[in-house]
PDB file of C-alpha atoms and ligand atoms in Angstrom:
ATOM      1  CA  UNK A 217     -13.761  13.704  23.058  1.00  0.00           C
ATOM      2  CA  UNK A 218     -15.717  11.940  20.237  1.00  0.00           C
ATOM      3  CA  UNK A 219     -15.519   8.149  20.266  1.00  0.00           C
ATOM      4  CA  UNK A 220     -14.292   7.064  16.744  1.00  0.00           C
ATOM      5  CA  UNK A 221     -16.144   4.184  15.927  1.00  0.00           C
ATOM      6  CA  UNK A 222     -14.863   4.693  11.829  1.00  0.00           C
ATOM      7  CA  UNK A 223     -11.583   3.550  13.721  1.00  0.00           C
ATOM      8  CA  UNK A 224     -12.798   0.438  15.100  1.00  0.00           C
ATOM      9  CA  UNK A 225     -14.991  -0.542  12.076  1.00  0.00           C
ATOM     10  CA  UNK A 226     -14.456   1.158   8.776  1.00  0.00           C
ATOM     11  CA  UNK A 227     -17.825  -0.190   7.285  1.00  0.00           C
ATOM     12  CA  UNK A 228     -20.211   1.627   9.926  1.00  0.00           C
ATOM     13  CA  UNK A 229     -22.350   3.766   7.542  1.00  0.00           C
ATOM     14  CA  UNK A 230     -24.666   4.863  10.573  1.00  0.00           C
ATOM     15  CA  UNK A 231     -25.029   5.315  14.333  1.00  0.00           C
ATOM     16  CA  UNK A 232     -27.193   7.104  16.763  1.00  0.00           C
ATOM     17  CA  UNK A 233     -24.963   9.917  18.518  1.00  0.00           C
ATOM     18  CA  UNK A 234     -25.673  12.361  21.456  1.00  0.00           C
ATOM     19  CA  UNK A 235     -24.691  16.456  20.579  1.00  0.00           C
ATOM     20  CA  UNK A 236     -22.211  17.101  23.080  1.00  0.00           C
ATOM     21  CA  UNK A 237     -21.082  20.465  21.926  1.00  0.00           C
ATOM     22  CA  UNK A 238     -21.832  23.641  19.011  1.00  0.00           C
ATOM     23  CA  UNK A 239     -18.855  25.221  18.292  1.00  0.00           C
ATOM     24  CA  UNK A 240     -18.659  29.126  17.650  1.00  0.00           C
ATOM     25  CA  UNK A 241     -18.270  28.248  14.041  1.00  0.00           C
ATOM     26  CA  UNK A 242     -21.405  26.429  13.945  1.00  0.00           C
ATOM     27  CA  UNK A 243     -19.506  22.547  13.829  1.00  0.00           C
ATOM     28  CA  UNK A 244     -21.412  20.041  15.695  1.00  0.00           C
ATOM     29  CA  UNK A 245     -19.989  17.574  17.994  1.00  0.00           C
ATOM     30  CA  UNK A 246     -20.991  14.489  18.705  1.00  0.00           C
ATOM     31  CA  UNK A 247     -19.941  11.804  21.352  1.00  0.00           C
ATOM     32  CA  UNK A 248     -19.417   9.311  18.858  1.00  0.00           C
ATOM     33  CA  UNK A 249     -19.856   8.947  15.218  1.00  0.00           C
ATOM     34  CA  UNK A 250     -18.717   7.229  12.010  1.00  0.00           C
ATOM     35  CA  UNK A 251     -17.647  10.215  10.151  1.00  0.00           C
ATOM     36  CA  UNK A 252     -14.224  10.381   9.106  1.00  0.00           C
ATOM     37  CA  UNK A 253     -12.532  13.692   9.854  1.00  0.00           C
ATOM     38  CA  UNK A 254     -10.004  14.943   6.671  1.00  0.00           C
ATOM     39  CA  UNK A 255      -6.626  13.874   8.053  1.00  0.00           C
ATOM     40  CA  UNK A 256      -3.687  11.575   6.254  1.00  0.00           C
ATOM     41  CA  UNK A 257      -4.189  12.189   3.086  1.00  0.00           C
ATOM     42  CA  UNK A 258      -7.847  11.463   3.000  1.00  0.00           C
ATOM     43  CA  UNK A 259     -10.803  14.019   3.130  1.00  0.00           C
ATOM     44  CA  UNK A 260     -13.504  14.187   5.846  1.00  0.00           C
ATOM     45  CA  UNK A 261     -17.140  12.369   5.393  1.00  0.00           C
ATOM     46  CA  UNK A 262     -19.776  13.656   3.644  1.00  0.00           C
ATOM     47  CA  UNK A 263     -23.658  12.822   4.953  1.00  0.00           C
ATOM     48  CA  UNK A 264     -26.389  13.521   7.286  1.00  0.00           C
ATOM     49  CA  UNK A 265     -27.202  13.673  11.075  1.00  0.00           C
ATOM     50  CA  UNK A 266     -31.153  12.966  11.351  1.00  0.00           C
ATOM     51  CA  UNK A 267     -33.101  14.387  14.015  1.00  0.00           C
ATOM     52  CA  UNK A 268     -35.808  12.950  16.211  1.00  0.00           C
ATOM     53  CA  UNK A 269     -38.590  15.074  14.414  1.00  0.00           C
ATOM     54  CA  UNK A 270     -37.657  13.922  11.078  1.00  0.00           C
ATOM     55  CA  UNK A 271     -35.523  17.158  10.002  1.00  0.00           C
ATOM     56  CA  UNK A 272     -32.051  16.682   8.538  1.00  0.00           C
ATOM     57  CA  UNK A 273     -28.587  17.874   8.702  1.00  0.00           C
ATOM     58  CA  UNK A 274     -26.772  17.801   5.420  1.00  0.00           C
ATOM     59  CA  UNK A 275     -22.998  17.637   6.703  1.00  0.00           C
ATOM     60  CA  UNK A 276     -19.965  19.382   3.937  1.00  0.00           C
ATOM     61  CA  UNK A 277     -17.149  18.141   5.578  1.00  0.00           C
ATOM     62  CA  UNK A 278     -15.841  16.442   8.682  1.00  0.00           C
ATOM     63  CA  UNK A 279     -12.814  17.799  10.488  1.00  0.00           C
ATOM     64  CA  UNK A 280     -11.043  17.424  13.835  1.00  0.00           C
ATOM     65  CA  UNK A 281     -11.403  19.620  16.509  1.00  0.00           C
ATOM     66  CA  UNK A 282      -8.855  21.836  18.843  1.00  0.00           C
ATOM     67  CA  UNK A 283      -8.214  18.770  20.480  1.00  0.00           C
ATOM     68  CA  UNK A 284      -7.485  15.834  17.984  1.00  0.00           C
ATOM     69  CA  UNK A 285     -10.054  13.275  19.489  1.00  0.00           C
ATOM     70  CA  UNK A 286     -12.369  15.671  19.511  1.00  0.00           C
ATOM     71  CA  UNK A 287     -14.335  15.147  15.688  1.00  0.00           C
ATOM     72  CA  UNK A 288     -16.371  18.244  13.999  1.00  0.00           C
ATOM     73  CA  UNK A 289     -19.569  17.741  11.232  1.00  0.00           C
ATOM     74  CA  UNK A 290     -19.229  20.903   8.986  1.00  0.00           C
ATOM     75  CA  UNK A 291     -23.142  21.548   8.225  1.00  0.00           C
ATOM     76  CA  UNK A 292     -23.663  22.839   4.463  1.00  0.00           C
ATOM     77  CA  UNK A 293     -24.604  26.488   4.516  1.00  0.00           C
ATOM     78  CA  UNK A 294     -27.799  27.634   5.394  1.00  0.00           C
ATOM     79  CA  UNK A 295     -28.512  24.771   7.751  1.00  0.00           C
ATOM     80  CA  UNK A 296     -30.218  25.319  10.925  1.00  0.00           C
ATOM     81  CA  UNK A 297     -28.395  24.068  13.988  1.00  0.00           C
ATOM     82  CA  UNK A 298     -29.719  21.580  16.124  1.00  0.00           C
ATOM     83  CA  UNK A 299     -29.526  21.906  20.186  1.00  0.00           C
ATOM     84  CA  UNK A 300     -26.874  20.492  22.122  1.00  0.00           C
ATOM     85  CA  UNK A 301     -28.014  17.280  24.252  1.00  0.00           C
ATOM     86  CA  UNK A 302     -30.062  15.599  21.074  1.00  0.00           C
ATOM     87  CA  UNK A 303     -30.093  12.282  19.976  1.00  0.00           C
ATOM     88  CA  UNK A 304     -29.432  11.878  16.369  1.00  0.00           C
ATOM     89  CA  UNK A 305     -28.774   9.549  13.814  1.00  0.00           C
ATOM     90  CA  UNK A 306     -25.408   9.983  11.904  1.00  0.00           C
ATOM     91  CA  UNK A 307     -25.304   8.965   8.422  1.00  0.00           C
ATOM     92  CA  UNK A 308     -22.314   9.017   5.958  1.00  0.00           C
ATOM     93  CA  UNK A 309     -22.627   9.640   1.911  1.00  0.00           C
ATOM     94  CA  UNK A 310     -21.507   5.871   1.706  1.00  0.00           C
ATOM     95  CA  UNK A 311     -20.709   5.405  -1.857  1.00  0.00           C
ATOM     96  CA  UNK A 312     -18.519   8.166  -1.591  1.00  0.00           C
ATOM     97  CA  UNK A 313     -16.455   6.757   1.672  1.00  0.00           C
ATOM     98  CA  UNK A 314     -16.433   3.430   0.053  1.00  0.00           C
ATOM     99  CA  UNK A 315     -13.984   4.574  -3.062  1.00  0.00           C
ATOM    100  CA  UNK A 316     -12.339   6.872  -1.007  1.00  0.00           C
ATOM    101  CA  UNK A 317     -11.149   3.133   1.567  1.00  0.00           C
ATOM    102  CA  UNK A 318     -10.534   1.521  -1.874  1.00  0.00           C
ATOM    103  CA  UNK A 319      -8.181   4.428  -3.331  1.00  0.00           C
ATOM    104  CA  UNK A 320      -6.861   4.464   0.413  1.00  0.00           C
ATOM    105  CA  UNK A 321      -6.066   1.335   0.512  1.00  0.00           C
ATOM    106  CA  UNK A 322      -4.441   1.236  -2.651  1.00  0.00           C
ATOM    107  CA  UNK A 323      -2.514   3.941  -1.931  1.00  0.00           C
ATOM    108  CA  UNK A 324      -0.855   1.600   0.928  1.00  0.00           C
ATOM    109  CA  UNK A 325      -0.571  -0.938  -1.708  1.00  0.00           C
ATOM    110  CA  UNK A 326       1.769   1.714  -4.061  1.00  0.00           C
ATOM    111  CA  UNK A 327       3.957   2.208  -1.277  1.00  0.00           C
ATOM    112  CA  UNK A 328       4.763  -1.147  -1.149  1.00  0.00           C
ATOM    113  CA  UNK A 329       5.406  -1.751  -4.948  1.00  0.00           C
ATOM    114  CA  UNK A 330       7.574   1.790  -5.241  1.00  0.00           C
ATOM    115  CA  UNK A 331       9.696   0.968  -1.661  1.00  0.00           C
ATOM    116  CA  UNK A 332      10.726   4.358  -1.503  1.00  0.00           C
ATOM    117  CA  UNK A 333      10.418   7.368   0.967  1.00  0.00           C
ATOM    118  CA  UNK A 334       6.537   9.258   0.745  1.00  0.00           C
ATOM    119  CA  UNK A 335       6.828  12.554   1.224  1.00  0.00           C
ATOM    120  CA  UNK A 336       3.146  13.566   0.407  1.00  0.00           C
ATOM    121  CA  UNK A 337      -0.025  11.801  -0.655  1.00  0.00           C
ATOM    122  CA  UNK A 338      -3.470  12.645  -0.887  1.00  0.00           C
ATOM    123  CA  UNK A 339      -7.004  10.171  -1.797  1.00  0.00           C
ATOM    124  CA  UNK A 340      -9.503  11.898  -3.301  1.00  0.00           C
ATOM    125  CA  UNK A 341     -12.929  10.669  -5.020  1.00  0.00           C
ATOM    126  CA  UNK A 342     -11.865   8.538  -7.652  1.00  0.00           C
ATOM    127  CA  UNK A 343      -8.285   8.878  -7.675  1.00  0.00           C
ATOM    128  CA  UNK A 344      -5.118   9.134  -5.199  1.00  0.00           C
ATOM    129  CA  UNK A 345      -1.314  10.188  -5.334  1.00  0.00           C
ATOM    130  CA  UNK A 346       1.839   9.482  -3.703  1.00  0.00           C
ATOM    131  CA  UNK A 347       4.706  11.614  -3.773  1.00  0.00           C
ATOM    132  CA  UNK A 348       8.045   9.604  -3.769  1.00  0.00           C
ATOM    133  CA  UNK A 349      11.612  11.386  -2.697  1.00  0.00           C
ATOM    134  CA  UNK A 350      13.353  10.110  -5.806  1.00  0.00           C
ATOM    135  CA  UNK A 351      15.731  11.955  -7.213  1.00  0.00           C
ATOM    136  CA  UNK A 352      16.771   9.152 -10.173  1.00  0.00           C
ATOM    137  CA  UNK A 353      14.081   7.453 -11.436  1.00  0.00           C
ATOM    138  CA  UNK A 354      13.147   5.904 -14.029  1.00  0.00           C
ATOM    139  CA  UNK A 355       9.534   4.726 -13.394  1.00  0.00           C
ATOM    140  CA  UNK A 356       7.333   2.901 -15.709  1.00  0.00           C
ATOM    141  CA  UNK A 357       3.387   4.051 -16.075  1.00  0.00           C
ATOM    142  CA  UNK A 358       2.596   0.497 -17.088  1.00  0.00           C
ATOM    143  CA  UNK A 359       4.973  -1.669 -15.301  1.00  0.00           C
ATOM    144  CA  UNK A 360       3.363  -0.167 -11.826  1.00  0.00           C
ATOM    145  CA  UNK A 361       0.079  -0.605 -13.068  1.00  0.00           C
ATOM    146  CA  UNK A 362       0.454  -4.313 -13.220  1.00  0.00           C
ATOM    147  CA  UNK A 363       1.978  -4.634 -10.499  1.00  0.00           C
ATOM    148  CA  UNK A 364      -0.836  -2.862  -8.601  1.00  0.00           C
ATOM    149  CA  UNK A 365      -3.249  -4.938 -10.049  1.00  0.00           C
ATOM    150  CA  UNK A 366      -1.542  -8.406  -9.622  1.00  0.00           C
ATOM    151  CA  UNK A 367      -1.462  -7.383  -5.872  1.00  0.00           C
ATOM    152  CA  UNK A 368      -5.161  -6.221  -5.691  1.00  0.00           C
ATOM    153  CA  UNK A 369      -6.315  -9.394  -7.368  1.00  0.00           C
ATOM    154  CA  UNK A 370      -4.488 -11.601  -4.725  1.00  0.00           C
ATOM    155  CA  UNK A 371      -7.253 -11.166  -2.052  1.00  0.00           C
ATOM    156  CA  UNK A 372      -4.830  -9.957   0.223  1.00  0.00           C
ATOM    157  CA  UNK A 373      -6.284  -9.793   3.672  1.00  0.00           C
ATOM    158  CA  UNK A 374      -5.519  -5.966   5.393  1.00  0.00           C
ATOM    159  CA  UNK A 375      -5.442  -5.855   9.104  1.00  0.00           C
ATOM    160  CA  UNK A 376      -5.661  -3.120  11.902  1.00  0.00           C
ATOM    161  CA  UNK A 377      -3.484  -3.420  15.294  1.00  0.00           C
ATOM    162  CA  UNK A 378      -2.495  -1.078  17.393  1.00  0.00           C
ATOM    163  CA  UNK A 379       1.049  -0.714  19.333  1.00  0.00           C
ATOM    164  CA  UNK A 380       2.086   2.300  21.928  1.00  0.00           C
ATOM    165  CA  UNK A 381       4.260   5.350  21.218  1.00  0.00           C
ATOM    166  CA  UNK A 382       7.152   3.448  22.636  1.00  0.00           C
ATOM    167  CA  UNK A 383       6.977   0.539  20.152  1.00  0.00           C
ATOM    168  CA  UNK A 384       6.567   2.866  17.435  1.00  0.00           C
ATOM    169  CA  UNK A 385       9.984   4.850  18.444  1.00  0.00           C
ATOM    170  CA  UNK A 386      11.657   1.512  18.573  1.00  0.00           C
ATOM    171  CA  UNK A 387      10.958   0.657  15.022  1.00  0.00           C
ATOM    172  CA  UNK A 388      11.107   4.180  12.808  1.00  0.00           C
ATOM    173  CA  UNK A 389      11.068   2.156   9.588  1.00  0.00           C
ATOM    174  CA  UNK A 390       7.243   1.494  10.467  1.00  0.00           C
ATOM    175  CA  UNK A 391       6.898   5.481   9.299  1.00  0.00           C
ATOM    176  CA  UNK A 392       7.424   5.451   5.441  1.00  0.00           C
ATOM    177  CA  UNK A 393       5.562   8.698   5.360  1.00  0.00           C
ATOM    178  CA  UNK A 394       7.644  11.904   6.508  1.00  0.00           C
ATOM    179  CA  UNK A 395       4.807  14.437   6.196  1.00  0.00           C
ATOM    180  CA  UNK A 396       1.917  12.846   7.045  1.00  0.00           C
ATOM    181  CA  UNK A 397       2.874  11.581  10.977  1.00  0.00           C
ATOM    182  CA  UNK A 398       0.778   8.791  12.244  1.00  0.00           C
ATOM    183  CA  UNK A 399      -1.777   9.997  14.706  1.00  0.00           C
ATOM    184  CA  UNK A 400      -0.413   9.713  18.395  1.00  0.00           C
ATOM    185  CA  UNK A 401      -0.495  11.532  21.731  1.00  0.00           C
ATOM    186  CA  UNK A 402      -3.245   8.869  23.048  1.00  0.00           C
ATOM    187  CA  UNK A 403      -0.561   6.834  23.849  1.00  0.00           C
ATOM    188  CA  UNK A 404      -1.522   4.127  21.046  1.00  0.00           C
ATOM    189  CA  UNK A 405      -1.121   4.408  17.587  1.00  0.00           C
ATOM    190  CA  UNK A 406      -2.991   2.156  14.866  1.00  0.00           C
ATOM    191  CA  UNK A 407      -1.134  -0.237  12.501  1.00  0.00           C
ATOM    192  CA  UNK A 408      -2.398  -1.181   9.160  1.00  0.00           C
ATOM    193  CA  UNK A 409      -1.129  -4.425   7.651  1.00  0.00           C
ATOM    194  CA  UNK A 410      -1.661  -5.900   4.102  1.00  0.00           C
ATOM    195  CA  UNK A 411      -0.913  -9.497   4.929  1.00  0.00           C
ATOM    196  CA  UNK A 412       2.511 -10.297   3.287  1.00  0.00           C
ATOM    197  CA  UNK A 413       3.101  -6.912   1.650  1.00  0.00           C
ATOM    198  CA  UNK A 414       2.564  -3.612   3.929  1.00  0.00           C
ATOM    199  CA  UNK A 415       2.999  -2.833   7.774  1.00  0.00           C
ATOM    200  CA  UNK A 416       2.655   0.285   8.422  1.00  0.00           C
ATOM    201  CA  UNK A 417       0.843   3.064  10.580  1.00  0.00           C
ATOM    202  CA  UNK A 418      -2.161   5.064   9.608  1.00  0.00           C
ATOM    203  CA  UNK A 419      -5.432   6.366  11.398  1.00  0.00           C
ATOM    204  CA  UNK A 420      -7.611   6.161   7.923  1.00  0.00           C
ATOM    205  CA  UNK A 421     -10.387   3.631   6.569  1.00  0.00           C
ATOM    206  CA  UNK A 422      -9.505   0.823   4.535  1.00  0.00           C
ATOM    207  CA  UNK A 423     -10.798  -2.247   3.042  1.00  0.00           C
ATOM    208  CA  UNK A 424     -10.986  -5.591   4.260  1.00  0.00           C
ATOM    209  CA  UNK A 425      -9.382  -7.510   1.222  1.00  0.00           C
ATOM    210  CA  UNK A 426      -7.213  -5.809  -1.817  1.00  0.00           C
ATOM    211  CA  UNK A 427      -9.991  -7.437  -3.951  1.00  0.00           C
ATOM    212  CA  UNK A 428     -12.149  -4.955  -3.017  1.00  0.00           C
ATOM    213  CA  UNK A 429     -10.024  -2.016  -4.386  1.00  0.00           C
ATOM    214  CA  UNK A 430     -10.753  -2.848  -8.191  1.00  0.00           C
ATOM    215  CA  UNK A 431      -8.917  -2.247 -11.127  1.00  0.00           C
ATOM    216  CA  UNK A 432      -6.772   0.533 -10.524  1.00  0.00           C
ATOM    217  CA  UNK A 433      -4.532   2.224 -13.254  1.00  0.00           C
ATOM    218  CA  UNK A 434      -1.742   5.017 -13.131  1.00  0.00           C
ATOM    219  CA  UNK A 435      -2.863   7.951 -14.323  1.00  0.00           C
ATOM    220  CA  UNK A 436       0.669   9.962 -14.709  1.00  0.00           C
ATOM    221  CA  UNK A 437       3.756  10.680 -13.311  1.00  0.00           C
ATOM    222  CA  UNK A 438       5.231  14.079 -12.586  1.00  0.00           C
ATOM    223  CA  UNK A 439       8.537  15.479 -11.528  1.00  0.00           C
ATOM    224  CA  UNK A 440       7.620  17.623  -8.262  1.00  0.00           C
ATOM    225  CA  UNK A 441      11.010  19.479  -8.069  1.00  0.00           C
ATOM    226  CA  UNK A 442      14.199  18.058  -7.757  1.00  0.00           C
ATOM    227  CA  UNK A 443      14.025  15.089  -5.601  1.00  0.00           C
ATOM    228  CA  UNK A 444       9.895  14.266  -5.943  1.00  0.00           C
ATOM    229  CA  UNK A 445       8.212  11.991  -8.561  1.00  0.00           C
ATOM    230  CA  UNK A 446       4.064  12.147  -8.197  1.00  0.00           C
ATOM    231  CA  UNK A 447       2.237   8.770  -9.121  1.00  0.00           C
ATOM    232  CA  UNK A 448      -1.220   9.284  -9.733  1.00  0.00           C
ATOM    233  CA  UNK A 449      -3.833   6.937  -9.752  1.00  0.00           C
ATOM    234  CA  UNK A 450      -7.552   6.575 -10.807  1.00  0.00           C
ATOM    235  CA  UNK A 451      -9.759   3.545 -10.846  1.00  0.00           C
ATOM    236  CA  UNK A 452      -9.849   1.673 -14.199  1.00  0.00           C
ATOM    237  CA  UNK A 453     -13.822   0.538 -14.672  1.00  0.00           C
TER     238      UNK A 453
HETATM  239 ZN1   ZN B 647      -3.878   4.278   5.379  1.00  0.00          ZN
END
């Protein structure tokens, strides 16, 4: 298993890391590391992992592994693989992480301004989505976009806890998303609260304060089908 220290502090852009494992794909596990792997919506860190002898690692992607504590660096093509048992550094593309917590977080933010069962959602660089199950609606491009930004400019502080599986089963409004299920099977599963306007649980990185997010806008809204409406977003700088 990889320790998960993006989980316990989402603004770790480094740490030094042991190779515990190359996979038969050529992944490379570490026994800890800061990279996010793509999971709820949000896509797996870009970066490096820096050897001892100066050579570098330029990572693709991050994903989990065949267990889900388990987190895999997808080296770039052409790469060649360091050995298992070295010490490297582990460094994520930062800028790119940072918008990605800020559309993240945001996205949390929409789901509290459009109270209404997600079915999808996705952050990407730059922009995010929600789909809503909605089969009558009547939403407004600009009315959401004020809202969004009157709640980002509050300096709302956002919060992670965690609770067990049992807690979680006792209170199934906590789970607004239906297709993206909250990490679990470790027994604990991690809450995300935006004081005074969002509980709910998620496993991804966020911001410390709304204020952070920036000026966001909505991009569009599409019918997905019968019952969806898709709100898209993208920053507004
Ligand atoms: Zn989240």
């Amino acid at each position: 298993m990889t320790r998960a220290l993006f989980r316990e502090d989402s603004y770790l852009t480094s740490c030094t890391a042991k190779i515990t494992e190359i996979n038969e794909l050529g992944g490379i596990v570490l026994d800890q590391t800061v990279f996010y792997p793509t999971g709820g919506g949000q896509p797996g860190d870009t970066g490096v992992l820096r050897l001892e002898d100066g050579r570098e690692i330029t990572i693709a992607t991050t994903v989990k592994g065949k267990d889900a504590d388990e987190v895999v660096h997808v080296p770039a093509e052409g790469q060649s693989l360091p050995e298992v048992g070295e010490t490297i550094t582990a460094e994520i593309n930062w800028e790119v992480r940072h918008r990605l917590m800020r559309m993240h977080s945001c996205l949390h933010l929409l789901s509290a301004v459009l109270p209404y069962p997600v079915t999808g959602g996705q952050v990407s660089d730059g922009k995010g989505r929600l789909d809503f199950d909605l089969p009558e609606a009547a939403l407004d491009k600009d009315e959401i976009t004020e809202k969004l930004n009157d709640l980002i400019s509050q300096n709302r502080p956002v919060s992670a806890d965690w609770i067990t599986d049992e807690e979680l089963d006792a209170k199934p409004d906590l789970v607004k998303t239906m297709s993206v299920k909250p990490p679990r099977g470790s027994g604990h599963i991690r809450l995300i609260q935006i004081e005074e306007t969002d509980l709910q649980p998620c496993g991804g990185t966020h911001v410390k304060n709304t204020s952070e997010i920036g000026r966001v806008r909505v991009r569009k809204i599409e019918k997905k089908g019968r019952q969806n409406r898709r709100v898209s977003l993208i920053f507004d700088e």
